Every structure is written in structure tokens, then in C-alpha cells.
Amino acid sequence: MSATPVGPPAATPPDPFALVRTRKYAVLLIMTALLGIPISAAAFGFLALVSELQSLTYTDLPRGLGFDKTPSWWPIPLLAVAGLLVALAIRYLPGEGGHKPAEGLVAKGAPSAAELPGIALAAVASLAAGAVIGPEAPLIALGGGLAVFAVRSVKRDIQPSASAVLGAAGSFAAVSTLLGSPLLGAFLLMEAAGLGGAMMGVVLAPGLLAAGVGALIFTGLDSWTGLGTYSLVLGQVPHASRPDVAGFGWALVIGVASALLGAGIHRSALLLQAQVERRRVVFTVLTGALVGVAALVYAEGTGNEASEVLYSGQNALSPLLADQAGYTVGTLVVLLVCKAVAYSLSLSSFRGGPVFPSMFVGAAGGLAMAHLPGLDVTSGFAMGVGAMCVAMLKLPMTAVLLATLLLGTQGLTVMPLVIVAVVVSYVISLRLTPAPVPSPVSNSGPQ
């Protein structure tokens, strides 16, 4: 009887948390906490600068030129000039102005120090002039880039893995309160980066620590300067009805409608981006002027302020919900269309993030549908925000949290409806997204 061959003993799988138990990881945590202080202060300064420039360009400058109030046509030349600045920054400065918002929110690692000025200039020009774009993507890039630059200035031989963790922590600190909570920022970054399993645990602790420190710094600077925390906060939220059959029916409708609208905005932005990249300066200036035209159409057609179409929508979400009774269905539909057009144009040419405009577009659509039977205001608002957010970002967990946690206790009531709307929108959006073209297989290998 032959003996059964015995193979070598199975190798012990590596411990994914071995790094966490080392002294180096403790040092890493200390470094992230220390880095969170200056990076969050820099992020606060960036947002304060943008806010001051927005007031200067849309309030102080028109008054200085003799206008009693800002003319409805004012955004057209202003955004054209901003388009020129953005185009020059993209063309002549390293880094192409940073993240292309039409391609979604994707974490690609920290930029180099040489790329930071171009990213900052393109973002400030876009945000200050009123392009329909958010500050989150530039803050993520600037936070990560500053963190890596600061560490490498002190320790040039830092390992790439540690550098990546510190860069991620810098991004956590930069967006610590932007979405209303450090936890929301953490979920956004983790889901956008595709972190999971052991790697999520390794990166999460330093990131949350940096975000916590960043939130404290933002709060302290608010108390010291009185400028605010630049955080997404909703005021008084109307009472939400308990979910019923009609509510779930509306969740399906809003999910489908958001996926279709999101696909239209996304595809048109990508098509326009391809044209803009052929003649960067001319087309970016033209795109900026067209964003201003969309704001002008809304202002002249409804009698409301053009600023409701401009900007990211971060600061306009709370007034939109609080004053929803003053908006007719027709006004909300015009606002939805003009904002969506300006959003798509801005995604194609300017530099910033896609999160807040998607939330505002979804909120306007949800409030418009709330004028119909069987849907209350808060449920329509929440489902619209969540479904439109996931249609543009493809980040379902972040979309659910954004749409519910910001509503406080009412968010818990509408969460089941939001989940249904988000899932429906997410699945349909993925089906509407073209599949990636497979790379050609080489035939030069062995036959």
C-alpha cells in the first residue's frame, strides 16, 4: 500500500491588522492628529475665501458700479471671465486643475505639491463666480496633497503605504464638517475610494481622528472669526408622515425619474467635456456664459433671484425646504430644469465636486412631486436628495446617509422610503451607464 504524499504545511495567512499593533501605527495616529490642525485650518480659510469672493463679485462689485441690486444678467460676463481663468489654470499649470467633476467623485490619491496651486486656482475661480459645482473635490485633493507634502518635507524616506494613509487622513480633515458631520465625510471618502475589509479598518482610525480634530478646529475658528462653519445644516424640518403604500410607490417613481435625469446630466456633461478639451479656452468661456444664461432665464421667468440657479446649492438647501410653500409647481420645475442645465455645463468645464448640486436638483424635484397626492414635503425632499445623489455619484451608502441624517429625527421616519428610492435609482443608473470597453487581448503570447 503506497503512502499518501504529504505536501508542505499550509502557509499562515498574513494578519491584516499586524500594522495596527505596531509602534509605527501609534506614531501614525499622532501624526494624523497633528496634521489635522493646520489642514482643517487651511480648509476653513479656503471656504472663507470663496465665501468672501462670492459676496464681492455678486454684491459689492455691482453696488460699486452703481446698480441698486445685482442685475439678472450679471452672472453671464462674470462666469465668462471665470471660465477664462479656469481654462488658463488647466492649460498652463501642473495637474490640469485637479479632478474632472463630470467623471464622478473618484479618490485617486493625493496630488503632488506642484499641482496644488493649479487645483486651488481653478476651484476658487469656479466657486467664487457661481459655477454649479461643489467644494468637496478640491478640498479632498488639497487636504491630501498638503498632508503628504508636509510629511515628506520632514521625512523624505516615508513609506508609500504610510504616505497614502496620511494623505487620506488629510482629506478627512479637510471635509470634516462640510457635509454636516465628520461621519458623513468619512463615509463619502471610504465609499469613493472603494475601501473595504482590513484596509478600511487600517485607514479608518487615522481618518476619523483627523476628521474629529478638523471638526473641532472648524468650530473653534467659527467662534473666533464669526464666519460660520461652512457646514451643510438644515433648519426646521417639516413633520414627515409614516411610510405607507403610497409613499413606497412614490419612492419607485422618484428613483426611476432621478436615474433618468442623472443619466441625462452625466452623459451630456461628458459629451460637452470632450468638446471643451479640444478648444479649452474658447469653450470654457462660452460654457461659463451659458451657465449665466440659465440663471438669467430662471430669474426673468419666475421673478426669483438668479443665485438660486448658481453655486453648489449647499447654502440654498435649507431655505428651499423652509420656504417650499412659496414655490409653485411651475417655479420648482423651471428651477429644476435651469439648475440641471447649469449643473451639466459646469461639470463639463469647471473644477469642483458634483455632490451638492446633485442634492439640490433632487430636492427641487422631490418638492415639486410633493404637490401631488400621497407624498409629503419631507419625504419628497429626502427621496429626491438621495436618489439624485446616487444617480450622479454611484455611492449608495453615502446617498442614504446624506438624505436622512441631515433631517434629524424626521430622517429616521423617512429612511425606509429613501432606501427604496436610492436602490432603484442606483440599479437603473448602473444599467444606463455604458459598460467599460475591454482592453484588446494580445495574440503575441504562446499558442
PDB file of N, CA, C and O in Angstrom, residues 312-345:
ATOM      1  N   SER A 312     -23.213  75.909  -5.662  1.00  0.00           N
ATOM      2  CA  SER A 312     -23.361  74.473  -5.437  1.00  0.00           C
ATOM      3  C   SER A 312     -24.746  74.093  -4.943  1.00  0.00           C
ATOM      4  O   SER A 312     -25.188  72.963  -5.130  1.00  0.00           O
ATOM      5  N   GLY A 313     -25.440  75.019  -4.277  1.00  0.00           N
ATOM      6  CA  GLY A 313     -26.716  74.695  -3.662  1.00  0.00           C
ATOM      7  C   GLY A 313     -26.596  74.309  -2.208  1.00  0.00           C
ATOM      8  O   GLY A 313     -27.610  74.076  -1.540  1.00  0.00           O
ATOM      9  N   GLN A 314     -25.376  74.249  -1.679  1.00  0.00           N
ATOM     10  CA  GLN A 314     -25.166  73.868  -0.284  1.00  0.00           C
ATOM     11  C   GLN A 314     -25.920  74.779   0.673  1.00  0.00           C
ATOM     12  O   GLN A 314     -26.620  74.320   1.583  1.00  0.00           O
ATOM     13  N   ASN A 315     -25.778  76.087   0.480  1.00  0.00           N
ATOM     14  CA  ASN A 315     -26.420  77.045   1.374  1.00  0.00           C
ATOM     15  C   ASN A 315     -27.879  77.298   1.018  1.00  0.00           C
ATOM     16  O   ASN A 315     -28.597  77.940   1.787  1.00  0.00           O
ATOM     17  N   ALA A 316     -28.320  76.828  -0.139  1.00  0.00           N
ATOM     18  CA  ALA A 316     -29.689  77.072  -0.579  1.00  0.00           C
ATOM     19  C   ALA A 316     -30.641  75.942  -0.224  1.00  0.00           C
ATOM     20  O   ALA A 316     -31.862  76.104  -0.355  1.00  0.00           O
ATOM     21  N   LEU A 317     -30.105  74.798   0.225  1.00  0.00           N
ATOM     22  CA  LEU A 317     -30.984  73.675   0.545  1.00  0.00           C
ATOM     23  C   LEU A 317     -31.927  73.988   1.702  1.00  0.00           C
ATOM     24  O   LEU A 317     -33.124  73.707   1.637  1.00  0.00           O
ATOM     25  N   SER A 318     -31.384  74.562   2.768  1.00  0.00           N
ATOM     26  CA  SER A 318     -32.219  74.863   3.936  1.00  0.00           C
ATOM     27  C   SER A 318     -33.296  75.892   3.615  1.00  0.00           C
ATOM     28  O   SER A 318     -34.476  75.674   3.942  1.00  0.00           O
ATOM     29  N   PRO A 319     -32.990  77.033   2.954  1.00  0.00           N
ATOM     30  CA  PRO A 319     -34.061  77.961   2.577  1.00  0.00           C
ATOM     31  C   PRO A 319     -35.080  77.350   1.631  1.00  0.00           C
ATOM     32  O   PRO A 319     -36.271  77.670   1.705  1.00  0.00           O
ATOM     33  N   LEU A 320     -34.630  76.479   0.731  1.00  0.00           N
ATOM     34  CA  LEU A 320     -35.566  75.841  -0.198  1.00  0.00           C
ATOM     35  C   LEU A 320     -36.592  75.009   0.549  1.00  0.00           C
ATOM     36  O   LEU A 320     -37.790  75.056   0.247  1.00  0.00           O
ATOM     37  N   LEU A 321     -36.138  74.257   1.549  1.00  0.00           N
ATOM     38  CA  LEU A 321     -37.063  73.439   2.334  1.00  0.00           C
ATOM     39  C   LEU A 321     -37.932  74.303   3.234  1.00  0.00           C
ATOM     40  O   LEU A 321     -39.137  74.060   3.361  1.00  0.00           O
ATOM     41  N   ALA A 322     -37.342  75.321   3.857  1.00  0.00           N
ATOM     42  CA  ALA A 322     -38.104  76.164   4.784  1.00  0.00           C
ATOM     43  C   ALA A 322     -39.168  76.988   4.059  1.00  0.00           C
ATOM     44  O   ALA A 322     -40.262  77.208   4.590  1.00  0.00           O
ATOM     45  N   ASP A 323     -38.861  77.443   2.839  1.00  0.00           N
ATOM     46  CA  ASP A 323     -39.782  78.316   2.099  1.00  0.00           C
ATOM     47  C   ASP A 323     -40.521  77.583   0.998  1.00  0.00           C
ATOM     48  O   ASP A 323     -41.028  78.207   0.056  1.00  0.00           O
ATOM     49  N   GLN A 324     -40.597  76.244   1.093  1.00  0.00           N
ATOM     50  CA  GLN A 324     -41.187  75.468  -0.001  1.00  0.00           C
ATOM     51  C   GLN A 324     -42.632  75.853  -0.299  1.00  0.00           C
ATOM     52  O   GLN A 324     -43.088  75.739  -1.434  1.00  0.00           O
ATOM     53  N   ALA A 325     -43.353  76.368   0.695  1.00  0.00           N
ATOM     54  CA  ALA A 325     -44.740  76.747   0.450  1.00  0.00           C
ATOM     55  C   ALA A 325     -44.847  77.925  -0.511  1.00  0.00           C
ATOM     56  O   ALA A 325     -45.895  78.125  -1.138  1.00  0.00           O
ATOM     57  N   GLY A 326     -43.792  78.707  -0.642  1.00  0.00           N
ATOM     58  CA  GLY A 326     -43.819  79.856  -1.536  1.00  0.00           C
ATOM     59  C   GLY A 326     -43.447  79.537  -2.969  1.00  0.00           C
ATOM     60  O   GLY A 326     -43.438  80.445  -3.822  1.00  0.00           O
ATOM     61  N   TYR A 327     -43.133  78.282  -3.254  1.00  0.00           N
ATOM     62  CA  TYR A 327     -42.775  77.869  -4.614  1.00  0.00           C
ATOM     63  C   TYR A 327     -43.934  77.109  -5.240  1.00  0.00           C
ATOM     64  O   TYR A 327     -44.420  76.116  -4.688  1.00  0.00           O
ATOM     65  N   THR A 328     -44.385  77.568  -6.396  1.00  0.00           N
ATOM     66  CA  THR A 328     -45.399  76.815  -7.126  1.00  0.00           C
ATOM     67  C   THR A 328     -44.738  75.638  -7.837  1.00  0.00           C
ATOM     68  O   THR A 328     -43.506  75.567  -7.957  1.00  0.00           O
ATOM     69  N   VAL A 329     -45.549  74.726  -8.326  1.00  0.00           N
ATOM     70  CA  VAL A 329     -45.014  73.591  -9.082  1.00  0.00           C
ATOM     71  C   VAL A 329     -44.256  74.081 -10.305  1.00  0.00           C
ATOM     72  O   VAL A 329     -43.160  73.594 -10.630  1.00  0.00           O
ATOM     73  N   GLY A 330     -44.818  75.085 -10.985  1.00  0.00           N
ATOM     74  CA  GLY A 330     -44.157  75.607 -12.170  1.00  0.00           C
ATOM     75  C   GLY A 330     -42.802  76.211 -11.864  1.00  0.00           C
ATOM     76  O   GLY A 330     -41.829  75.999 -12.597  1.00  0.00           O
ATOM     77  N   THR A 331     -42.715  76.957 -10.749  1.00  0.00           N
ATOM     78  CA  THR A 331     -41.433  77.560 -10.369  1.00  0.00           C
ATOM     79  C   THR A 331     -40.407  76.487 -10.048  1.00  0.00           C
ATOM     80  O   THR A 331     -39.232  76.591 -10.445  1.00  0.00           O
ATOM     81  N   LEU A 332     -40.823  75.446  -9.337  1.00  0.00           N
ATOM     82  CA  LEU A 332     -39.902  74.367  -8.999  1.00  0.00           C
ATOM     83  C   LEU A 332     -39.429  73.621 -10.238  1.00  0.00           C
ATOM     84  O   LEU A 332     -38.262  73.230 -10.321  1.00  0.00           O
ATOM     85  N   VAL A 333     -40.315  73.436 -11.203  1.00  0.00           N
ATOM     86  CA  VAL A 333     -39.927  72.746 -12.431  1.00  0.00           C
ATOM     87  C   VAL A 333     -38.919  73.591 -13.213  1.00  0.00           C
ATOM     88  O   VAL A 333     -37.913  73.072 -13.726  1.00  0.00           O
ATOM     89  N   VAL A 334     -39.174  74.910 -13.307  1.00  0.00           N
ATOM     90  CA  VAL A 334     -38.227  75.792 -14.003  1.00  0.00           C
ATOM     91  C   VAL A 334     -36.882  75.797 -13.271  1.00  0.00           C
ATOM     92  O   VAL A 334     -35.814  75.760 -13.894  1.00  0.00           O
ATOM     93  N   LEU A 335     -36.932  75.848 -11.948  1.00  0.00           N
ATOM     94  CA  LEU A 335     -35.703  75.800 -11.157  1.00  0.00           C
ATOM     95  C   LEU A 335     -34.952  74.496 -11.397  1.00  0.00           C
ATOM     96  O   LEU A 335     -33.718  74.494 -11.578  1.00  0.00           O
ATOM     97  N   LEU A 336     -35.685  73.390 -11.421  1.00  0.00           N
ATOM     98  CA  LEU A 336     -35.071  72.083 -11.662  1.00  0.00           C
ATOM     99  C   LEU A 336     -34.386  72.045 -13.025  1.00  0.00           C
ATOM    100  O   LEU A 336     -33.230  71.609 -13.144  1.00  0.00           O
ATOM    101  N   VAL A 337     -35.061  72.507 -14.055  1.00  0.00           N
ATOM    102  CA  VAL A 337     -34.510  72.447 -15.414  1.00  0.00           C
ATOM    103  C   VAL A 337     -33.290  73.356 -15.543  1.00  0.00           C
ATOM    104  O   VAL A 337     -32.235  72.942 -16.050  1.00  0.00           O
ATOM    105  N   CYS A 338     -33.408  74.597 -15.064  1.00  0.00           N
ATOM    106  CA  CYS A 338     -32.295  75.545 -15.194  1.00  0.00           C
ATOM    107  C   CYS A 338     -31.094  75.103 -14.369  1.00  0.00           C
ATOM    108  O   CYS A 338     -29.944  75.222 -14.819  1.00  0.00           O
ATOM    109  N   LYS A 339     -31.348  74.595 -13.172  1.00  0.00           N
ATOM    110  CA  LYS A 339     -30.246  74.128 -12.333  1.00  0.00           C
ATOM    111  C   LYS A 339     -29.572  72.909 -12.964  1.00  0.00           C
ATOM    112  O   LYS A 339     -28.337  72.794 -12.946  1.00  0.00           O
ATOM    113  N   ALA A 340     -30.364  71.994 -13.508  1.00  0.00           N
ATOM    114  CA  ALA A 340     -29.796  70.799 -14.136  1.00  0.00           C
ATOM    115  C   ALA A 340     -28.957  71.165 -15.356  1.00  0.00           C
ATOM    116  O   ALA A 340     -27.872  70.608 -15.571  1.00  0.00           O
ATOM    117  N   VAL A 341     -29.428  72.120 -16.163  1.00  0.00           N
ATOM    118  CA  VAL A 341     -28.658  72.553 -17.332  1.00  0.00           C
ATOM    119  C   VAL A 341     -27.354  73.208 -16.891  1.00  0.00           C
ATOM    120  O   VAL A 341     -26.272  72.911 -17.421  1.00  0.00           O
ATOM    121  N   ALA A 342     -27.440  74.110 -15.906  1.00  0.00           N
ATOM    122  CA  ALA A 342     -26.239  74.782 -15.410  1.00  0.00           C
ATOM    123  C   ALA A 342     -25.278  73.790 -14.761  1.00  0.00           C
ATOM    124  O   ALA A 342     -24.052  73.933 -14.864  1.00  0.00           O
ATOM    125  N   TYR A 343     -25.824  72.782 -14.121  1.00  0.00           N
ATOM    126  CA  TYR A 343     -25.020  71.725 -13.483  1.00  0.00           C
ATOM    127  C   TYR A 343     -24.239  70.941 -14.530  1.00  0.00           C
ATOM    128  O   TYR A 343     -23.029  70.732 -14.411  1.00  0.00           O
ATOM    129  N   SER A 344     -24.917  70.534 -15.585  1.00  0.00           N
ATOM    130  CA  SER A 344     -24.253  69.772 -16.639  1.00  0.00           C
ATOM    131  C   SER A 344     -23.175  70.605 -17.318  1.00  0.00           C
ATOM    132  O   SER A 344     -22.064  70.114 -17.572  1.00  0.00           O
ATOM    133  N   LEU A 345     -23.467  71.867 -17.602  1.00  0.00           N
ATOM    134  CA  LEU A 345     -22.476  72.749 -18.213  1.00  0.00           C
ATOM    135  C   LEU A 345     -21.263  72.931 -17.313  1.00  0.00           C
ATOM    136  O   LEU A 345     -20.115  72.886 -17.774  1.00  0.00           O
TER     137      LEU A 345
END
